[in-house]
Short mmCIF file of C-alpha atoms in Angstrom, two decimals:
data_model
loop_
_atom_site.label_atom_id
_atom_site.label_comp_id
_atom_site.label_asym_id
_atom_site.label_seq_id
_atom_site.Cartn_x
_atom_site.Cartn_y
_atom_site.Cartn_z
CA UNK A 13 81.71 103.78 52.57
CA UNK A 14 82.32 101.83 55.82
CA UNK A 15 85.89 101.11 54.72
CA UNK A 16 86.66 104.76 54.00
CA UNK A 17 85.06 105.77 57.29
CA UNK A 18 87.23 103.28 59.14
CA UNK A 19 90.40 104.41 57.36
CA UNK A 20 89.60 108.05 58.12
CA UNK A 21 89.19 107.39 61.81
CA UNK A 22 91.66 109.49 63.80
CA UNK A 23 93.32 107.84 66.82
CA UNK A 24 92.60 110.80 69.07
CA UNK A 25 93.86 109.06 72.18
CA UNK A 26 97.27 108.45 70.61
CA UNK A 27 97.34 112.02 69.27
CA UNK A 28 96.60 113.39 72.73
CA UNK A 29 99.32 111.26 74.36
CA UNK A 30 101.86 112.32 71.72
CA UNK A 31 100.96 116.01 72.08
CA UNK A 32 101.10 115.80 75.89
CA UNK A 33 104.49 114.07 75.79
CA UNK A 34 105.93 116.62 73.37
CA UNK A 35 104.57 119.50 75.46
CA UNK A 36 106.02 118.16 78.73
CA UNK A 37 109.38 117.38 77.13
CA UNK A 38 109.47 120.94 75.75
CA UNK A 39 108.74 122.37 79.20
CA UNK A 40 111.56 120.26 80.56
CA UNK A 41 114.25 121.09 77.98
CA UNK A 42 113.59 124.79 77.59
CA UNK A 43 116.16 127.03 79.27
CA UNK A 44 118.59 124.11 79.61
CA UNK A 45 122.20 124.56 78.58
CA UNK A 46 123.17 121.19 77.01
CA UNK A 47 126.86 121.70 77.69
CA UNK A 48 126.27 122.42 81.39
CA UNK A 49 123.92 119.44 81.67
CA UNK A 50 126.47 117.13 80.05
CA UNK A 51 129.23 118.47 82.29
CA UNK A 52 127.09 117.79 85.37
CA UNK A 53 126.45 114.25 84.14
CA UNK A 54 130.14 113.57 83.50
CA UNK A 55 131.02 114.62 87.03
CA UNK A 56 128.21 112.68 88.74
CA UNK A 57 129.34 110.15 91.37
CA UNK A 58 128.71 106.67 89.94
CA UNK A 59 128.83 104.97 93.34
CA UNK A 60 125.77 106.93 94.52
CA UNK A 61 123.92 106.12 91.28
CA UNK A 62 124.74 102.42 91.62
CA UNK A 63 123.43 102.47 95.20
CA UNK A 64 120.25 104.18 93.96
CA UNK A 65 119.75 101.33 91.47
CA UNK A 66 119.98 98.79 94.31
CA UNK A 67 117.47 100.77 96.35
CA UNK A 68 115.12 100.80 93.33
CA UNK A 69 115.19 96.99 93.24
CA UNK A 70 114.45 96.95 96.96
CA UNK A 71 111.38 99.12 96.36
CA UNK A 72 109.84 96.55 94.01
CA UNK A 73 110.53 93.76 96.50
CA UNK A 74 108.61 95.81 99.07
CA UNK A 75 105.79 96.25 96.55
CA UNK A 76 105.53 92.50 96.08
CA UNK A 77 105.54 91.86 99.85
CA UNK A 78 102.78 94.42 100.38
CA UNK A 79 100.76 92.91 97.53
CA UNK A 80 100.91 89.51 99.23
CA UNK A 81 99.23 91.07 102.28
CA UNK A 82 96.47 92.63 100.17
CA UNK A 83 95.90 89.31 98.40
CA UNK A 84 95.75 87.27 101.63
CA UNK A 85 91.95 87.54 102.10
CA UNK A 86 91.53 86.31 98.51
CA UNK A 87 94.06 83.47 98.52
CA UNK A 88 97.69 82.57 99.08
CA UNK A 89 100.23 84.18 96.75
CA UNK A 90 103.91 83.25 97.05
CA UNK A 91 106.52 86.01 97.09
CA UNK A 92 108.41 84.74 94.02
CA UNK A 93 105.45 84.88 91.59
CA UNK A 94 104.23 88.15 93.15
CA UNK A 95 107.66 89.72 92.61
CA UNK A 96 108.03 88.42 89.04
CA UNK A 97 104.56 89.55 87.96
CA UNK A 98 105.11 92.93 89.64
CA UNK A 99 108.30 93.45 87.62
CA UNK A 100 106.70 92.23 84.38
CA UNK A 101 103.63 94.40 84.95
CA UNK A 102 105.65 97.56 85.52
CA UNK A 103 107.86 96.75 82.52
CA UNK A 104 104.74 96.43 80.36
CA UNK A 105 103.48 99.78 81.66
CA UNK A 106 106.83 101.39 80.84
CA UNK A 107 107.04 100.02 77.30
CA UNK A 108 103.42 99.62 76.16
CA UNK A 109 100.57 102.16 75.86
CA UNK A 110 97.56 102.58 78.13
CA UNK A 111 99.48 101.42 81.23
CA UNK A 112 98.46 97.90 80.40
CA UNK A 113 100.64 96.52 83.18
CA UNK A 114 98.01 97.52 85.73
CA UNK A 115 95.73 94.86 84.23
CA UNK A 116 98.44 92.37 83.30
CA UNK A 117 99.97 92.16 86.77
CA UNK A 118 96.90 90.74 88.59
CA UNK A 119 95.90 88.74 85.51
CA UNK A 120 99.27 86.95 85.31
CA UNK A 121 99.44 86.32 89.05
CA UNK A 122 95.85 85.07 89.16
CA UNK A 123 96.63 82.54 86.42
CA UNK A 124 99.84 81.43 88.14
CA UNK A 125 98.47 81.19 91.69
CA UNK A 126 94.88 80.23 90.73
CA UNK A 127 93.27 83.29 92.24
CA UNK A 128 90.10 85.09 91.24
CA UNK A 129 91.30 87.49 88.50
CA UNK A 130 88.70 90.21 89.15
CA UNK A 131 89.37 90.12 92.89
CA UNK A 132 93.13 90.26 92.28
CA UNK A 133 92.58 93.30 90.06
CA UNK A 134 90.61 94.95 92.86
CA UNK A 135 93.65 94.72 95.15
CA UNK A 136 95.55 96.93 92.67
CA UNK A 137 92.99 99.68 93.31
CA UNK A 138 93.48 99.29 97.07
CA UNK A 139 97.24 99.43 96.43
CA UNK A 140 96.90 102.71 94.51
CA UNK A 141 94.87 104.20 97.36
CA UNK A 142 97.49 103.20 99.91
CA UNK A 143 100.16 104.74 97.67
CA UNK A 144 98.21 107.98 97.42
CA UNK A 145 97.69 108.20 101.18
CA UNK A 146 101.35 107.43 101.90
CA UNK A 147 102.60 109.99 99.39
CA UNK A 148 100.37 112.62 100.96
CA UNK A 149 101.60 111.61 104.41
CA UNK A 150 105.31 111.96 103.65
CA UNK A 151 104.67 115.04 101.51
CA UNK A 152 102.86 116.61 104.45
CA UNK A 153 105.71 115.68 106.78
CA UNK A 154 108.12 117.35 104.40
CA UNK A 155 105.95 120.48 104.38
CA UNK A 156 105.91 120.58 108.20
CA UNK A 157 109.69 120.20 108.48
CA UNK A 158 110.58 122.46 105.53
CA UNK A 159 107.63 124.83 105.77
CA UNK A 160 109.62 127.94 104.91
CA UNK A 161 110.44 126.55 101.48
CA UNK A 162 106.85 125.74 100.59
CA UNK A 163 104.39 128.20 99.13
CA UNK A 164 100.83 128.71 100.32
CA UNK A 165 99.56 127.23 97.05
CA UNK A 166 101.41 123.96 97.66
CA UNK A 167 100.09 123.75 101.21
CA UNK A 168 96.55 124.33 99.95
CA UNK A 169 96.93 121.68 97.22
CA UNK A 170 98.17 119.22 99.83
CA UNK A 171 95.12 119.82 102.02
CA UNK A 172 92.71 119.36 99.10
CA UNK A 173 94.47 116.19 97.94
CA UNK A 174 94.46 114.81 101.48
CA UNK A 175 90.72 115.40 101.85
CA UNK A 176 90.07 113.76 98.47
CA UNK A 177 92.16 110.72 99.46
CA UNK A 178 90.31 110.41 102.79
CA UNK A 179 86.97 110.63 100.98
CA UNK A 180 88.04 107.92 98.52
CA UNK A 181 89.01 105.61 101.37
CA UNK A 182 85.67 106.17 103.10
CA UNK A 183 83.75 105.43 99.88
CA UNK A 184 85.67 102.20 99.27
CA UNK A 185 85.31 101.04 102.88
CA UNK A 186 81.56 101.66 102.72
CA UNK A 187 81.38 99.95 99.33
CA UNK A 188 83.25 96.89 100.55
CA UNK A 189 81.32 96.63 103.79
CA UNK A 190 77.91 97.45 102.32
CA UNK A 191 77.74 96.38 98.67
CA UNK A 192 73.92 96.61 98.54
CA UNK A 193 73.79 100.21 97.19
CA UNK A 194 76.15 99.30 94.39
CA UNK A 195 74.12 96.17 93.69
CA UNK A 196 70.98 98.30 93.36
CA UNK A 197 72.76 100.78 91.08
CA UNK A 198 74.07 97.90 88.97
CA UNK A 199 70.55 96.47 88.73
CA UNK A 200 69.26 99.80 87.35
CA UNK A 201 72.07 100.08 84.83
CA UNK A 202 71.72 96.50 83.59
CA UNK A 203 68.00 96.86 82.83
CA UNK A 204 68.89 98.28 79.43
CA UNK A 205 71.29 95.42 78.63
CA UNK A 206 70.51 92.00 77.14
CA UNK A 207 70.03 89.27 79.73
CA UNK A 208 73.42 87.64 79.13
CA UNK A 209 75.31 90.94 79.32
CA UNK A 210 73.36 91.98 82.43
CA UNK A 211 74.29 88.69 84.11
CA UNK A 212 77.98 89.19 83.28
CA UNK A 213 78.05 92.77 84.57
CA UNK A 214 76.21 91.89 87.78
CA UNK A 215 78.52 88.96 88.49
CA UNK A 216 81.61 91.05 87.78
CA UNK A 217 80.52 93.85 90.14
CA UNK A 218 79.84 91.31 92.88
CA UNK A 219 83.27 89.73 92.42
CA UNK A 220 84.97 93.13 92.26
CA UNK A 221 83.40 94.26 95.54
CA UNK A 222 84.40 90.95 97.09
CA UNK A 223 87.98 91.68 96.05
CA UNK A 224 87.87 94.83 98.18
CA UNK A 225 87.09 92.86 101.32
CA UNK A 226 90.64 93.47 102.54
CA UNK A 227 89.31 96.87 103.62
CA UNK A 228 87.02 95.07 106.04
CA UNK A 229 90.03 93.42 107.68
CA UNK A 230 91.71 96.03 109.90
CA UNK A 231 94.71 93.78 110.53
CA UNK A 232 95.45 93.29 106.82
CA UNK A 233 94.81 96.93 106.00
CA UNK A 234 97.01 98.24 108.80
CA UNK A 235 99.78 95.79 107.90
CA UNK A 236 99.60 96.76 104.21
CA UNK A 237 99.74 100.44 105.16
CA UNK A 238 102.70 99.74 107.45
CA UNK A 239 104.54 98.20 104.47
CA UNK A 240 103.69 101.29 102.41
CA UNK A 241 105.84 103.49 104.68
CA UNK A 242 109.21 101.75 104.03
CA UNK A 243 108.23 101.33 100.38
CA UNK A 244 107.87 105.06 99.81
CA UNK A 245 110.79 105.90 102.07
CA UNK A 246 112.81 103.61 99.79
CA UNK A 247 111.63 105.61 96.78
CA UNK A 248 112.60 108.83 98.57
CA UNK A 249 116.01 107.35 99.36
CA UNK A 250 116.60 106.56 95.68
CA UNK A 251 115.76 110.17 94.80
CA UNK A 252 118.08 111.50 97.50
CA UNK A 253 120.97 109.24 96.46
CA UNK A 254 120.70 110.22 92.79
CA UNK A 255 120.45 113.90 93.66
CA UNK A 256 123.47 113.59 95.93
CA UNK A 257 125.38 112.05 93.02
CA UNK A 258 125.09 115.43 91.27
CA UNK A 259 126.19 117.37 94.37
CA UNK A 260 122.83 119.14 94.49
CA UNK A 261 121.57 120.39 97.86
CA UNK A 262 118.70 118.21 99.04
CA UNK A 263 118.19 117.15 102.67
CA UNK A 264 116.71 113.66 102.97
CA UNK A 265 113.46 115.08 104.32
CA UNK A 266 113.39 117.32 101.24
CA UNK A 267 113.15 114.23 99.05
CA UNK A 268 109.65 113.78 100.54
CA UNK A 269 108.59 116.92 98.70
CA UNK A 270 110.21 115.72 95.48
CA UNK A 271 108.23 112.47 95.84
CA UNK A 272 105.01 114.51 95.85
CA UNK A 273 106.05 116.41 92.73
CA UNK A 274 107.03 113.21 90.93
CA UNK A 275 103.72 111.57 91.84
CA UNK A 276 102.02 114.37 89.91
CA UNK A 277 104.50 114.05 87.05
CA UNK A 278 104.01 110.32 86.48
CA UNK A 279 100.23 110.74 86.66
CA UNK A 280 100.41 112.18 83.14
CA UNK A 281 99.74 109.24 80.77
CA UNK A 282 102.99 109.56 78.81
CA UNK A 283 105.15 106.55 77.84
CA UNK A 284 107.28 105.61 80.84
CA UNK A 285 106.46 108.92 82.52
CA UNK A 286 108.53 110.76 79.89
CA UNK A 287 108.36 114.52 80.18
CA UNK A 288 106.17 114.69 83.27
CA UNK A 289 108.70 112.89 85.48
CA UNK A 290 111.58 115.03 84.25
CA UNK A 291 109.75 118.35 84.37
CA UNK A 292 108.37 117.87 87.89
CA UNK A 293 111.74 116.82 89.30
CA UNK A 294 113.42 119.84 87.74
CA UNK A 295 110.61 122.08 89.00
CA UNK A 296 110.92 120.77 92.57
CA UNK A 297 114.70 121.08 92.64
CA UNK A 298 114.87 124.56 91.11
CA UNK A 299 111.90 126.13 92.90
CA UNK A 300 112.25 124.55 96.34
CA UNK A 301 115.98 123.96 96.67
CA UNK A 302 117.55 126.49 94.33
CA UNK A 303 119.31 123.94 92.11
CA UNK A 304 120.87 125.16 88.84
CA UNK A 305 118.44 124.39 86.03
CA UNK A 306 120.83 122.46 83.77
CA UNK A 307 122.25 120.37 86.62
CA UNK A 308 118.73 119.59 87.85
CA UNK A 309 117.76 118.55 84.31
CA UNK A 310 120.77 116.22 84.10
CA UNK A 311 119.87 114.69 87.47
CA UNK A 312 116.26 114.26 86.31
CA UNK A 313 117.37 112.26 83.25
CA UNK A 314 119.63 110.02 85.33
CA UNK A 315 116.97 109.57 88.04
CA UNK A 316 114.47 108.54 85.37
CA UNK A 317 116.97 105.99 84.06
CA UNK A 318 117.62 104.71 87.59
CA UNK A 319 113.88 104.38 88.19
CA UNK A 320 113.01 102.63 84.93
CA UNK A 321 116.00 100.99 83.23
CA UNK A 322 117.07 98.35 85.82
CA UNK A 323 113.47 97.22 86.34
CA UNK A 324 112.82 97.11 82.59
CA UNK A 325 115.92 94.98 82.00
CA UNK A 326 114.89 92.59 84.79
CA UNK A 327 111.32 92.51 83.45
CA UNK A 328 112.49 91.66 79.94
CA UNK A 329 114.66 88.88 81.42
CA UNK A 330 111.67 87.44 83.31
CA UNK A 331 109.60 87.68 80.13
CA UNK A 332 112.29 85.81 78.20
CA UNK A 333 112.32 83.10 80.87
CA UNK A 334 108.52 82.76 80.64
CA UNK A 335 108.42 82.86 76.83
CA UNK A 336 106.56 86.19 76.78
CA UNK A 337 106.94 89.01 74.26
CA UNK A 338 105.78 92.62 74.32
CA UNK A 339 103.35 91.93 71.50
CA UNK A 340 102.08 88.90 73.36
CA UNK A 341 101.66 90.92 76.55
CA UNK A 342 99.73 93.57 74.64
CA UNK A 343 97.36 90.92 73.29
CA UNK A 344 97.12 89.35 76.73
CA UNK A 345 96.32 92.71 78.29
CA UNK A 346 93.52 93.35 75.81
CA UNK A 347 92.28 89.83 76.42
CA UNK A 348 92.39 90.40 80.19
CA UNK A 349 90.34 93.59 79.92
CA UNK A 350 87.66 91.90 77.84
CA UNK A 351 87.69 88.63 79.76
CA UNK A 352 87.43 89.92 83.33
CA UNK A 353 83.65 90.18 83.30
CA UNK A 354 83.04 86.76 81.69
CA UNK A 355 85.50 85.21 84.17
CA UNK A 356 83.54 86.70 87.04
CA UNK A 357 80.30 85.40 85.56
CA UNK A 358 81.66 81.86 85.36
CA UNK A 359 82.65 81.95 89.01
#
């Protein structure tokens, strides 16, 4: 009976991801004329696309430099290992399910640079918050400059998202500066656990909060935020260059709005952002800038390739150098998830 029950178990998470991906891809490809899309691709300017690829590499270098700043209160991390693990982590997220790279990246760097793994993981959360705030900032700037092209609904969504981001920052700052409330909550939750498990959870929470101490350092936080501006401007530049390659009308400031759309698109948990990335780019270009649907779709496919292919190739090269495989990274990611709490307990 247990065997049959196990074999009958439905992987609902995988089913949901597959259905979501298919649905988003369908939204993207509907109303596209394949011949027009192919014609737009054939006539795209390769020089602009090549320049966009270089800018994409620059973006990941900026990510690694910013990560060094966030890691500084925890320990010293050299740029080379930070860059390599950033590339490998994003490659794993592109090619493996469950965005495992978000766990692998701090885990690999912590092993290489002898940092606290749970604290290194906490810096990734701070990084995501800085990304969210920066995206909202440049999206808002785009709305101010190009207000006539933006609907009331988009303005309202931007305000709500901005308030949510500000609230999240306040919560994390309070949590990092005053961990006692979380300690009390953890104590209540661990009463129902065995003594060993309760000790592990308590130690992990303490280490995790300690990893957020960068938020108590105004200098580090301001510097990390300052690095976030050129990072996201670099992303916007890559979008603008690729769009220009297709002779589509998009002022550089307009790419700030496309960044906001794409941030929503890649939030969908599809493999490599498939479907969501493409659909949201096409939506932004057609609704805000009047681009032809098939040409916008062709540009979306090329922009996705520019954003993911060069980094994936470099990540696979780094993995080959380090003797890593995708299967090994998947096992390592699962191991990292399960080992974070015990590691915190030992420290």
